[in-house]
Tab-separated table of C-alpha atoms in Angstrom:
chain	number	residue	atom	x	y	z
O	1	UNK	CA	-26.696	-29.661	-1.966
O	2	UNK	CA	-23.344	-28.001	-2.380
O	3	UNK	CA	-23.605	-24.450	-3.706
O	4	UNK	CA	-20.934	-22.386	-5.398
O	5	UNK	CA	-21.595	-18.695	-5.871
O	6	UNK	CA	-19.736	-16.742	-8.511
O	7	UNK	CA	-19.817	-12.967	-8.725
O	8	UNK	CA	-20.303	-10.899	-10.773
O	9	UNK	CA	-22.341	-12.732	-13.369
O	10	UNK	CA	-21.555	-10.192	-16.052
O	11	UNK	CA	-18.942	-7.497	-16.469
O	12	UNK	CA	-18.521	-4.969	-19.244
O	13	UNK	CA	-15.515	-2.694	-18.996
O	14	UNK	CA	-12.988	-0.726	-20.951
O	15	UNK	CA	-9.704	-2.067	-22.235
O	16	UNK	CA	-6.927	-1.730	-19.674
O	17	UNK	CA	-9.172	-2.273	-16.670
O	18	UNK	CA	-8.461	-5.003	-14.146
O	19	UNK	CA	-11.433	-7.179	-13.231
O	20	UNK	CA	-11.836	-9.370	-10.161
O	21	UNK	CA	-14.143	-12.395	-10.139
O	22	UNK	CA	-15.073	-14.089	-6.877
O	23	UNK	CA	-15.922	-17.727	-6.339
O	24	UNK	CA	-17.398	-18.801	-3.009
O	25	UNK	CA	-18.415	-22.171	-1.665
O	26	UNK	CA	-21.464	-21.386	0.443
O	27	UNK	CA	-22.084	-24.546	2.418
O	28	UNK	CA	-18.881	-26.535	2.282
O	29	UNK	CA	-15.149	-26.065	2.595
O	30	UNK	CA	-13.408	-26.198	-0.741
O	31	UNK	CA	-9.835	-27.376	-0.445
O	32	UNK	CA	-9.457	-27.104	-4.190
O	33	UNK	CA	-10.939	-24.633	-6.636
O	34	UNK	CA	-10.614	-24.659	-10.391
O	35	UNK	CA	-10.910	-21.857	-12.923
O	36	UNK	CA	-12.092	-22.548	-16.455
O	37	UNK	CA	-12.556	-20.437	-19.534
O	38	UNK	CA	-15.238	-21.176	-22.112
O	39	UNK	CA	-15.205	-19.707	-25.590
O	40	UNK	CA	-18.477	-19.513	-27.544
O	41	UNK	CA	-19.700	-22.936	-28.630
O	42	UNK	CA	-16.576	-24.563	-27.242
O	43	UNK	CA	-15.654	-26.610	-24.245
O	44	UNK	CA	-14.362	-25.514	-20.884
O	45	UNK	CA	-10.617	-25.114	-20.852
O	46	UNK	CA	-8.911	-25.455	-17.494
O	47	UNK	CA	-6.890	-22.357	-16.661
O	48	UNK	CA	-5.580	-23.136	-13.194
O	49	UNK	CA	-6.022	-25.159	-10.059
O	50	UNK	CA	-5.817	-23.482	-6.691
O	51	UNK	CA	-5.459	-25.022	-3.274
O	52	UNK	CA	-6.196	-23.042	-0.150
O	53	UNK	CA	-3.141	-21.287	1.179
O	54	UNK	CA	-0.809	-22.135	-1.675
O	55	UNK	CA	0.052	-20.778	-5.087
O	56	UNK	CA	-2.150	-21.723	-7.994
O	57	UNK	CA	-0.979	-24.218	-10.594
O	58	UNK	CA	-1.498	-22.825	-14.071
O	59	UNK	CA	-2.064	-24.814	-17.220
O	60	UNK	CA	0.374	-24.500	-20.071
O	61	UNK	CA	-0.220	-21.364	-22.087
O	62	UNK	CA	-2.041	-19.474	-19.327
O	63	UNK	CA	-0.229	-16.321	-18.258
O	64	UNK	CA	0.008	-16.271	-14.480
O	65	UNK	CA	0.767	-12.542	-14.426
O	66	UNK	CA	-2.303	-11.895	-16.522
O	67	UNK	CA	-4.701	-14.090	-14.571
O	68	UNK	CA	-3.988	-13.695	-10.873
O	69	UNK	CA	-5.571	-16.326	-8.654
O	70	UNK	CA	-5.851	-16.098	-4.903
O	71	UNK	CA	-7.310	-18.825	-2.692
O	72	UNK	CA	-7.051	-17.205	0.705
O	73	UNK	CA	-9.632	-19.278	2.547
O	74	UNK	CA	-11.491	-22.556	2.296
O	75	UNK	CA	-14.548	-20.768	0.956
O	76	UNK	CA	-13.182	-18.096	-1.363
O	77	UNK	CA	-11.033	-17.959	-4.474
O	78	UNK	CA	-10.602	-14.930	-6.713
O	79	UNK	CA	-9.505	-14.553	-10.313
O	80	UNK	CA	-8.224	-11.125	-11.356
O	81	UNK	CA	-7.839	-10.416	-15.045
O	82	UNK	CA	-5.202	-7.701	-15.078
O	83	UNK	CA	-5.146	-4.976	-17.727
O	84	UNK	CA	-7.885	-6.736	-19.659
O	85	UNK	CA	-8.054	-6.476	-23.441
O	86	UNK	CA	-10.772	-7.472	-25.917
O	87	UNK	CA	-9.172	-10.882	-26.479
O	88	UNK	CA	-9.767	-11.638	-22.794
O	89	UNK	CA	-13.508	-11.446	-23.359
O	90	UNK	CA	-14.917	-14.838	-22.495
O	91	UNK	CA	-17.046	-16.840	-20.089
O	92	UNK	CA	-15.126	-17.698	-16.921
O	93	UNK	CA	-16.376	-20.486	-14.670
O	94	UNK	CA	-15.120	-21.613	-11.298
O	95	UNK	CA	-15.672	-24.903	-9.573
O	96	UNK	CA	-14.954	-26.177	-6.097
O	97	UNK	CA	-14.389	-29.545	-4.543
O	98	UNK	CA	-13.811	-30.838	-1.039
O	99	UNK	CA	-11.417	-33.523	-2.270
O	100	UNK	CA	-10.570	-35.571	-5.327
O	101	UNK	CA	-13.228	-38.185	-4.585
O	102	UNK	CA	-16.057	-35.685	-4.542
O	103	UNK	CA	-17.739	-34.063	-7.537
O	104	UNK	CA	-16.793	-30.571	-8.556
O	105	UNK	CA	-19.556	-28.055	-8.029
O	106	UNK	CA	-19.729	-25.221	-10.507
O	107	UNK	CA	-20.572	-21.576	-10.217
O	108	UNK	CA	-22.907	-19.997	-12.760
O	109	UNK	CA	-20.042	-18.303	-14.557
O	110	UNK	CA	-19.013	-14.725	-15.319
O	111	UNK	CA	-19.374	-13.276	-18.771
O	112	UNK	CA	-16.566	-10.783	-19.272
O	113	UNK	CA	-16.782	-8.329	-22.140
O	114	UNK	CA	-13.897	-5.941	-22.768
O	115	UNK	CA	-14.639	-3.006	-25.041
H	1	UNK	CA	-2.464	-36.370	-21.946
H	2	UNK	CA	-5.984	-37.269	-20.983
H	3	UNK	CA	-8.726	-36.221	-23.360
H	4	UNK	CA	-12.430	-36.579	-24.082
H	5	UNK	CA	-14.058	-36.760	-27.490
H	6	UNK	CA	-17.795	-36.416	-27.906
H	7	UNK	CA	-20.001	-36.321	-30.943
H	8	UNK	CA	-20.493	-32.951	-32.511
H	9	UNK	CA	-23.898	-31.429	-32.561
H	10	UNK	CA	-26.273	-30.003	-32.785
H	11	UNK	CA	-28.557	-32.942	-32.205
H	12	UNK	CA	-32.154	-32.172	-33.119
H	13	UNK	CA	-34.896	-34.541	-31.994
H	14	UNK	CA	-38.635	-34.642	-31.653
H	15	UNK	CA	-40.192	-35.111	-28.241
H	16	UNK	CA	-40.205	-38.749	-27.065
H	17	UNK	CA	-37.389	-39.742	-29.423
H	18	UNK	CA	-34.444	-41.853	-28.268
H	19	UNK	CA	-31.241	-39.997	-27.517
H	20	UNK	CA	-27.646	-41.148	-27.762
H	21	UNK	CA	-24.669	-38.840	-27.391
H	22	UNK	CA	-21.389	-40.646	-27.931
H	23	UNK	CA	-18.379	-40.023	-25.721
H	24	UNK	CA	-14.988	-41.705	-25.784
H	25	UNK	CA	-11.952	-40.953	-23.690
H	26	UNK	CA	-8.207	-41.373	-23.524
H	27	UNK	CA	-6.651	-41.616	-20.110
H	28	UNK	CA	-4.000	-43.324	-18.103
H	29	UNK	CA	-5.154	-45.401	-15.221
H	30	UNK	CA	-8.782	-45.536	-14.194
H	31	UNK	CA	-10.486	-42.163	-14.382
H	32	UNK	CA	-13.929	-41.239	-13.136
H	33	UNK	CA	-16.381	-40.285	-15.869
H	34	UNK	CA	-19.110	-37.660	-15.784
H	35	UNK	CA	-21.866	-36.066	-17.794
H	36	UNK	CA	-22.649	-32.431	-17.085
H	37	UNK	CA	-25.548	-30.412	-18.485
H	38	UNK	CA	-25.682	-26.675	-19.132
H	39	UNK	CA	-29.139	-25.200	-19.660
H	40	UNK	CA	-29.407	-21.902	-21.533
H	41	UNK	CA	-28.062	-19.046	-19.455
H	42	UNK	CA	-27.091	-21.266	-16.548
H	43	UNK	CA	-23.989	-22.888	-15.120
H	44	UNK	CA	-22.954	-26.510	-15.274
H	45	UNK	CA	-24.851	-29.157	-13.370
H	46	UNK	CA	-23.711	-32.683	-12.716
H	47	UNK	CA	-26.076	-35.068	-14.491
H	48	UNK	CA	-24.526	-38.423	-13.654
H	49	UNK	CA	-21.224	-40.109	-12.982
H	50	UNK	CA	-19.455	-43.474	-12.881
H	51	UNK	CA	-16.253	-44.180	-11.046
H	52	UNK	CA	-15.232	-47.627	-12.250
H	53	UNK	CA	-15.609	-49.997	-15.173
H	54	UNK	CA	-19.119	-51.364	-15.791
H	55	UNK	CA	-20.671	-48.819	-13.433
H	56	UNK	CA	-23.877	-47.292	-14.740
H	57	UNK	CA	-24.706	-43.727	-13.816
H	58	UNK	CA	-28.326	-42.641	-14.069
H	59	UNK	CA	-30.408	-39.570	-13.315
H	60	UNK	CA	-33.610	-38.004	-14.647
H	61	UNK	CA	-34.042	-40.835	-17.174
H	62	UNK	CA	-30.509	-40.443	-18.539
H	63	UNK	CA	-28.055	-43.319	-18.349
H	64	UNK	CA	-24.406	-43.934	-19.206
H	65	UNK	CA	-22.272	-47.025	-18.679
H	66	UNK	CA	-18.514	-46.920	-18.106
H	67	UNK	CA	-17.070	-49.233	-20.763
H	68	UNK	CA	-13.366	-49.710	-20.271
H	69	UNK	CA	-12.975	-52.098	-23.210
H	70	UNK	CA	-14.218	-49.463	-25.625
H	71	UNK	CA	-13.145	-46.445	-23.509
H	72	UNK	CA	-16.642	-45.052	-23.859
H	73	UNK	CA	-19.324	-43.428	-21.723
H	74	UNK	CA	-22.238	-42.828	-24.093
H	75	UNK	CA	-25.231	-40.902	-22.793
H	76	UNK	CA	-28.702	-42.291	-23.508
H	77	UNK	CA	-32.296	-41.428	-22.782
H	78	UNK	CA	-35.256	-43.419	-23.948
H	79	UNK	CA	-37.695	-40.546	-24.426
H	80	UNK	CA	-36.505	-36.959	-24.526
H	81	UNK	CA	-38.561	-33.940	-23.545
H	82	UNK	CA	-38.444	-30.324	-24.677
H	83	UNK	CA	-37.039	-29.455	-21.263
H	84	UNK	CA	-33.979	-31.611	-22.009
H	85	UNK	CA	-32.780	-29.048	-24.553
H	86	UNK	CA	-29.334	-28.019	-23.340
H	87	UNK	CA	-25.627	-28.506	-23.931
H	88	UNK	CA	-24.240	-31.798	-22.635
H	89	UNK	CA	-20.591	-32.202	-21.672
H	90	UNK	CA	-18.772	-35.466	-21.163
H	91	UNK	CA	-15.864	-35.210	-18.743
H	92	UNK	CA	-13.264	-37.284	-17.001
H	93	UNK	CA	-11.186	-36.851	-13.910
H	94	UNK	CA	-8.024	-38.732	-13.110
H	95	UNK	CA	-7.750	-40.457	-9.782
H	96	UNK	CA	-4.866	-38.383	-8.457
H	97	UNK	CA	-5.669	-35.975	-5.668
H	98	UNK	CA	-6.675	-32.504	-6.788
H	99	UNK	CA	-7.115	-33.446	-10.439
H	100	UNK	CA	-9.380	-31.175	-12.453
H	101	UNK	CA	-12.136	-32.272	-14.791
H	102	UNK	CA	-11.272	-32.509	-18.470
H	103	UNK	CA	-14.211	-31.769	-20.728
H	104	UNK	CA	-15.306	-32.721	-24.183
H	105	UNK	CA	-16.416	-29.971	-26.539
H	106	UNK	CA	-20.078	-30.303	-25.635
H	107	UNK	CA	-23.071	-31.417	-27.661
H	108	UNK	CA	-26.082	-29.174	-28.109
H	109	UNK	CA	-29.411	-30.986	-27.915
H	110	UNK	CA	-32.531	-29.341	-29.245
H	111	UNK	CA	-35.873	-31.076	-28.676
H	112	UNK	CA	-39.011	-29.875	-30.398
H	113	UNK	CA	-42.604	-30.663	-29.546
């Protein structure tokens, strides 16, 4: 089946550091990738939608300069949390889809902890 | 906007008990409906889906029927196992191209032997 690999699975770093999270579709071409954020015991909140080769579409309230998304190829999207602070600590999950009629396949998530 | 509401947990059951997790939605048009499961320490996995009214999705003994008249997609299983302990998310996706999934808050299921 379709596999989405997300890396790293866990990051612990100091406040002010920028952190890059990669999301790869291993056996299919993902025209669309989605980035979600999950707070403890809460649901997944959509942060942005990215289509290969174009700028990401951010949800209301998500700072695009804070959360930089790049979808440079049909198999890779990256999320960079710039100048991370403790309030950015969360579980970030990506998903990928070939098109709107196909299910989204999820990565295993990245737990980001900012000290 | 579109939204999903699911029953709050945690739900605690004994092995072989009957499970129902309620899910209702608000959406324009005719969305697709999904149940995802997240086992401890793992990512999300698609459990089942339904794409139109009266469709029944089923997998691993779980079932859910797309009820447009009641805007519901309740998850059921006749006999739960300890291995079913996980967080279950109801989700919908609009039928426009490139639409993301919208999730409910998740329901934690704990099954004891």
